[in-house]
PDB file of C-alpha atoms in Angstrom:
ATOM      1  CA  MET X   1      10.409 -40.379   0.812  1.00 52.00           C
ATOM      2  CA  SER X   2      12.882 -37.515   0.704  1.00 50.00           C
ATOM      3  CA  PRO X   3      13.236 -35.187   3.721  1.00 50.00           C
ATOM      4  CA  ILE X   4      11.409 -32.461   1.820  1.00 49.00           C
ATOM      5  CA  HIS X   5       8.459 -34.713   1.032  1.00 45.00           C
ATOM      6  CA  ARG X   6       8.332 -35.949   4.609  1.00 46.00           C
ATOM      7  CA  PHE X   7       8.179 -32.359   5.857  1.00 42.00           C
ATOM      8  CA  PHE X   8       5.221 -31.492   3.641  1.00 44.00           C
ATOM      9  CA  ALA X   9       3.582 -34.877   4.064  1.00 46.00           C
ATOM     10  CA  ARG X  10       3.249 -34.491   7.827  1.00 49.00           C
ATOM     11  CA  PRO X  11      -0.058 -33.315   9.179  1.00 51.00           C
ATOM     12  CA  ALA X  12      -0.074 -29.734  10.393  1.00 52.00           C
ATOM     13  CA  SER X  13       0.380 -29.223  14.101  1.00 51.00           C
ATOM     14  CA  PRO X  14      -2.497 -27.712  16.115  1.00 53.00           C
ATOM     15  CA  GLY X  15      -0.489 -24.506  16.571  1.00 51.00           C
ATOM     16  CA  PHE X  16      -0.111 -24.168  12.819  1.00 47.00           C
ATOM     17  CA  ARG X  17      -3.862 -24.423  12.299  1.00 49.00           C
ATOM     18  CA  LYS X  18      -4.453 -21.592  14.788  1.00 49.00           C
ATOM     19  CA  LEU X  19      -1.901 -19.416  13.054  1.00 48.00           C
ATOM     20  CA  LYS X  20      -3.337 -19.943   9.595  1.00 55.00           C
ATOM     21  CA  PRO X  21      -6.454 -17.699   9.995  1.00 56.00           C
ATOM     22  CA  ALA X  22      -4.347 -15.015  11.677  1.00 53.00           C
ATOM     23  CA  ALA X  23      -1.853 -15.151   8.822  1.00 51.00           C
ATOM     24  CA  ALA X  24      -4.700 -14.866   6.316  1.00 49.00           C
ATOM     25  CA  VAL X  25      -6.041 -11.793   8.109  1.00 49.00           C
ATOM     26  CA  ALA X  26      -2.555 -10.254   8.202  1.00 50.00           C
ATOM     27  CA  ALA X  27      -2.022 -10.943   4.502  1.00 48.00           C
ATOM     28  CA  ALA X  28      -5.422  -9.448   3.651  1.00 49.00           C
ATOM     29  CA  ALA X  29      -4.593  -6.356   5.700  1.00 50.00           C
ATOM     30  CA  LEU X  30      -1.254  -5.962   3.900  1.00 48.00           C
ATOM     31  CA  ILE X  31      -2.879  -6.314   0.491  1.00 50.00           C
ATOM     32  CA  ALA X  32      -5.654  -3.866   1.376  1.00 50.00           C
ATOM     33  CA  GLY X  33      -3.120  -1.427   2.822  1.00 51.00           C
ATOM     34  CA  ALA X  34      -0.991  -1.585  -0.312  1.00 48.00           C
ATOM     35  CA  GLY X  35      -4.094  -0.978  -2.416  1.00 47.00           C
ATOM     36  CA  LEU X  36      -4.955   2.104  -0.375  1.00 44.00           C
ATOM     37  CA  LEU X  37      -1.469   3.563  -0.719  1.00 43.00           C
ATOM     38  CA  ALA X  38      -1.256   3.222  -4.492  1.00 41.00           C
ATOM     39  CA  PRO X  39      -3.993   5.797  -5.290  1.00 38.00           C
ATOM     40  CA  VAL X  40      -2.496   8.271  -2.818  1.00 40.00           C
ATOM     41  CA  GLN X  41       0.845   8.109  -4.601  1.00 38.00           C
ATOM     42  CA  ALA X  42      -0.798   8.360  -8.016  1.00 37.00           C
ATOM     43  CA  ASP X  43      -2.844  11.404  -6.927  1.00 43.00           C
ATOM     44  CA  ALA X  44       0.154  13.227  -5.441  1.00 46.00           C
ATOM     45  CA  ALA X  45       1.032  14.771  -8.806  1.00 49.00           C
ATOM     46  CA  LYS X  46      -2.587  15.873  -9.289  1.00 53.00           C
ATOM     47  CA  GLU X  47      -2.476  17.870  -6.048  1.00 73.00           C
ATOM     48  CA  LEU X  48      -0.192  20.537  -7.520  1.00 78.00           C
ATOM     49  CA  PRO X  49      -2.137  23.724  -8.211  1.00 83.00           C
ATOM     50  CA  ARG X  50      -2.768  25.109 -11.682  1.00 87.00           C
ATOM     51  CA  ILE X  51      -1.650  28.692 -12.210  1.00 89.00           C
ATOM     52  CA  ILE X  52      -3.529  31.323 -14.237  1.00 90.00           C
ATOM     53  CA  ILE X  53      -1.753  34.640 -14.914  1.00 90.00           C
ATOM     54  CA  ASN X  54      -3.915  37.460 -16.305  1.00 89.00           C
ATOM     55  CA  GLY X  55      -6.442  34.960 -17.625  1.00 89.00           C
ATOM     56  CA  THR X  56      -3.925  32.680 -19.335  1.00 88.00           C
ATOM     57  CA  SER X  57      -3.031  29.217 -18.053  1.00 87.00           C
ATOM     58  CA  TYR X  58       0.652  29.143 -17.207  1.00 79.00           C
ATOM     59  CA  ASP X  59       2.469  26.001 -18.371  1.00 75.00           C
ATOM     60  CA  MET X  60       5.655  25.632 -16.404  1.00 75.00           C
ATOM     61  CA  ASN X  61       8.768  23.806 -17.504  1.00 78.00           C
ATOM     62  CA  HIS X  62       9.048  22.529 -13.897  1.00 84.00           C
ATOM     63  CA  ASP X  63       6.260  21.562 -11.518  1.00 86.00           C
ATOM     64  CA  PRO X  64       5.531  23.992  -8.698  1.00 87.00           C
ATOM     65  CA  VAL X  65       6.869  22.995  -5.285  1.00 89.00           C
ATOM     66  CA  ILE X  66       4.968  23.505  -2.035  1.00 89.00           C
ATOM     67  CA  GLU X  67       7.183  24.433   0.929  1.00 92.00           C
ATOM     68  CA  LYS X  68       5.747  25.477   4.294  1.00 92.00           C
ATOM     69  CA  GLY X  69       2.422  26.166   2.595  1.00 89.00           C
ATOM     70  CA  ARG X  70       4.032  28.443  -0.005  1.00 91.00           C
ATOM     71  CA  THR X  71       4.084  27.709  -3.735  1.00 90.00           C
ATOM     72  CA  LEU X  72       7.466  28.015  -5.441  1.00 92.00           C
ATOM     73  CA  VAL X  73       7.486  28.325  -9.240  1.00 91.00           C
ATOM     74  CA  PRO X  74      10.194  28.628 -11.909  1.00 90.00           C
ATOM     75  CA  LEU X  75      11.656  32.124 -11.752  1.00 88.00           C
ATOM     76  CA  ARG X  76      12.017  33.321 -15.307  1.00 83.00           C
ATOM     77  CA  GLY X  77       8.695  32.112 -16.672  1.00 81.00           C
ATOM     78  CA  VAL X  78       6.527  33.663 -13.967  1.00 84.00           C
ATOM     79  CA  PHE X  79       8.413  36.980 -13.882  1.00 86.00           C
ATOM     80  CA  GLU X  80       8.289  37.299 -17.654  1.00 85.00           C
ATOM     81  CA  ALA X  81       4.611  36.247 -17.787  1.00 86.00           C
ATOM     82  CA  MET X  82       3.966  39.211 -15.495  1.00 89.00           C
ATOM     83  CA  GLY X  83       5.917  41.599 -17.748  1.00 90.00           C
ATOM     84  CA  ALA X  84       9.098  41.879 -15.679  1.00 93.00           C
ATOM     85  CA  GLN X  85      12.678  41.919 -16.937  1.00 95.00           C
ATOM     86  CA  VAL X  86      14.815  39.348 -15.114  1.00 93.00           C
ATOM     87  CA  ASP X  87      18.554  39.450 -14.426  1.00 94.00           C
ATOM     88  CA  TRP X  88      20.279  36.389 -12.936  1.00 93.00           C
ATOM     89  CA  ASN X  89      23.692  36.675 -11.280  1.00 95.00           C
ATOM     90  CA  GLN X  90      25.287  33.219 -11.361  1.00 94.00           C
ATOM     91  CA  PHE X  91      28.191  34.299  -9.121  1.00 96.00           C
ATOM     92  CA  ASP X  92      26.129  35.201  -6.045  1.00 96.00           C
ATOM     93  CA  GLN X  93      22.950  33.301  -7.053  1.00 96.00           C
ATOM     94  CA  SER X  94      20.875  36.482  -6.961  1.00 96.00           C
ATOM     95  CA  ILE X  95      17.807  37.520  -8.922  1.00 95.00           C
ATOM     96  CA  LYS X  96      16.834  41.045  -9.880  1.00 96.00           C
ATOM     97  CA  ALA X  97      13.458  41.606 -11.522  1.00 95.00           C
ATOM     98  CA  THR X  98      12.197  44.969 -12.738  1.00 96.00           C
ATOM     99  CA  LYS X  99       8.709  45.934 -13.862  1.00 94.00           C
ATOM    100  CA  GLY X 100       8.045  49.625 -14.372  1.00 94.00           C
ATOM    101  CA  THR X 101       9.330  51.398 -11.266  1.00 96.00           C
ATOM    102  CA  THR X 102       9.397  48.243  -9.126  1.00 96.00           C
ATOM    103  CA  THR X 103      12.608  46.295  -8.540  1.00 97.00           C
ATOM    104  CA  ILE X 104      12.659  43.036  -6.597  1.00 96.00           C
ATOM    105  CA  GLU X 105      15.872  41.399  -5.411  1.00 97.00           C
ATOM    106  CA  LEU X 106      16.141  37.846  -4.096  1.00 96.00           C
ATOM    107  CA  THR X 107      19.030  35.501  -3.367  1.00 98.00           C
ATOM    108  CA  VAL X 108      18.817  31.724  -3.523  1.00 97.00           C
ATOM    109  CA  ASN X 109      18.555  30.106  -0.053  1.00 97.00           C
ATOM    110  CA  LYS X 110      18.187  33.479   1.727  1.00 98.00           C
ATOM    111  CA  THR X 111      14.959  34.682   3.308  1.00 97.00           C
ATOM    112  CA  ALA X 112      16.060  38.329   3.064  1.00 97.00           C
ATOM    113  CA  ALA X 113      14.757  40.097  -0.050  1.00 98.00           C
ATOM    114  CA  SER X 114      14.057  43.675  -1.093  1.00 98.00           C
ATOM    115  CA  ILE X 115      11.398  45.628  -2.954  1.00 98.00           C
ATOM    116  CA  ASN X 116      12.708  48.972  -4.266  1.00 98.00           C
ATOM    117  CA  GLY X 117      15.545  48.752  -1.743  1.00 97.00           C
ATOM    118  CA  ASN X 118      13.232  48.126   1.243  1.00 98.00           C
ATOM    119  CA  LYS X 119      14.185  44.938   3.089  1.00 98.00           C
ATOM    120  CA  VAL X 120      11.550  42.248   3.554  1.00 97.00           C
ATOM    121  CA  GLU X 121      11.711  38.793   5.123  1.00 97.00           C
ATOM    122  CA  LEU X 122      10.333  35.849   3.159  1.00 96.00           C
ATOM    123  CA  ASP X 123       8.582  32.831   4.686  1.00 94.00           C
ATOM    124  CA  VAL X 124      10.564  30.616   2.306  1.00 96.00           C
ATOM    125  CA  PRO X 125      13.585  31.562   0.201  1.00 96.00           C
ATOM    126  CA  ALA X 126      14.145  31.087  -3.511  1.00 96.00           C
ATOM    127  CA  ARG X 127      15.611  27.635  -4.192  1.00 95.00           C
ATOM    128  CA  ASN X 128      17.574  25.842  -6.893  1.00 94.00           C
ATOM    129  CA  LEU X 129      15.668  22.600  -7.438  1.00 91.00           C
ATOM    130  CA  SER X 130      16.230  20.115 -10.261  1.00 85.00           C
ATOM    131  CA  GLY X 131      18.082  22.661 -12.357  1.00 86.00           C
ATOM    132  CA  ALA X 132      15.516  25.445 -11.947  1.00 90.00           C
ATOM    133  CA  THR X 133      15.502  28.506  -9.729  1.00 93.00           C
ATOM    134  CA  MET X 134      12.159  28.451  -7.912  1.00 94.00           C
ATOM    135  CA  VAL X 135      10.688  31.579  -6.303  1.00 94.00           C
ATOM    136  CA  PRO X 136       7.761  32.164  -3.890  1.00 94.00           C
ATOM    137  CA  LEU X 137       4.818  32.918  -6.177  1.00 91.00           C
ATOM    138  CA  ARG X 138       2.737  35.113  -3.851  1.00 92.00           C
ATOM    139  CA  PHE X 139       5.689  37.334  -2.926  1.00 94.00           C
ATOM    140  CA  VAL X 140       6.693  37.792  -6.564  1.00 92.00           C
ATOM    141  CA  SER X 141       3.194  38.450  -7.874  1.00 92.00           C
ATOM    142  CA  GLU X 142       2.141  40.860  -5.117  1.00 93.00           C
ATOM    143  CA  SER X 143       5.483  42.692  -5.270  1.00 94.00           C
ATOM    144  CA  LEU X 144       4.960  43.232  -9.000  1.00 92.00           C
ATOM    145  CA  GLY X 145       1.527  44.740  -8.395  1.00 92.00           C
ATOM    146  CA  ALA X 146      -0.808  41.806  -8.882  1.00 93.00           C
ATOM    147  CA  TYR X 147      -3.606  40.213  -6.914  1.00 94.00           C
ATOM    148  CA  CYS X 148      -2.910  36.602  -6.020  1.00 92.00           C
ATOM    149  CA  TRP X 149      -5.512  34.217  -4.619  1.00 91.00           C
ATOM    150  CA  TYR X 150      -6.018  30.497  -4.277  1.00 90.00           C
ATOM    151  CA  ASN X 151      -9.261  28.681  -5.115  1.00 91.00           C
ATOM    152  CA  PRO X 152      -9.151  25.404  -3.155  1.00 90.00           C
ATOM    153  CA  ASP X 153     -12.266  24.004  -4.878  1.00 91.00           C
ATOM    154  CA  GLN X 154     -10.489  24.102  -8.243  1.00 90.00           C
ATOM    155  CA  ASN X 155      -6.922  23.816  -6.858  1.00 88.00           C
ATOM    156  CA  LEU X 156      -6.153  26.967  -8.827  1.00 90.00           C
ATOM    157  CA  ILE X 157      -3.885  29.950  -8.180  1.00 90.00           C
ATOM    158  CA  ASN X 158      -5.117  33.030  -9.999  1.00 92.00           C
ATOM    159  CA  ILE X 159      -2.856  36.037 -10.526  1.00 93.00           C
ATOM    160  CA  THR X 160      -4.243  39.240 -12.011  1.00 93.00           C
ATOM    161  CA  ASP X 161      -2.371  42.475 -12.623  1.00 90.00           C
ATOM    162  CA  LYS X 162      -3.918  45.129 -10.340  1.00 84.00           C
ATOM    163  CA  ALA X 163      -3.896  47.780 -13.073  1.00 76.00           C
ATOM    164  CA  ALA X 164      -5.737  45.511 -15.526  1.00 66.00           C
ATOM    165  CA  SER X 165      -8.109  44.270 -12.831  1.00 61.00           C
ATOM    166  CA  ASP X 166      -8.954  47.756 -11.546  1.00 61.00           C
ATOM    167  CA  LYS X 167      -9.879  48.917 -15.084  1.00 61.00           C
ATOM    168  CA  SER X 168     -12.534  46.226 -15.458  1.00 57.00           C
TER     169      SER X 168
END
């Protein structure tokens, strides 16, 4: 008999028999744990909120990002969906958005911003992520004169222009 066959042909030691049920329990726990983690990872993408602007679902070219409880969305799409003109300065990574008499200025990675020249401090700054400039949605929408609220039951952010909302 070869050494390999002799090793497997030997009867199991008493210590091995005691370990076998414990190993089975450990293996079952690992399998169950892996099964529990898989749905969490699969559902992570579903946890991102949907965004409705003035009654229209907003399809973004980049997924929103949640940072410190704030939702960051792609800059140009959301500003333009709200009727603002957007100017991007590549040199200093700054954003200037104008709607009517309101001008908002933000700079990437800076928490200082301004509304009509009045300085404000943001909870989270604008960011460049995956090739997109992302801006804090609530700050942008409220600065441009819109109501912004979150419906946790539907995982939905609803933005409505105050002027349009007040008329109805």
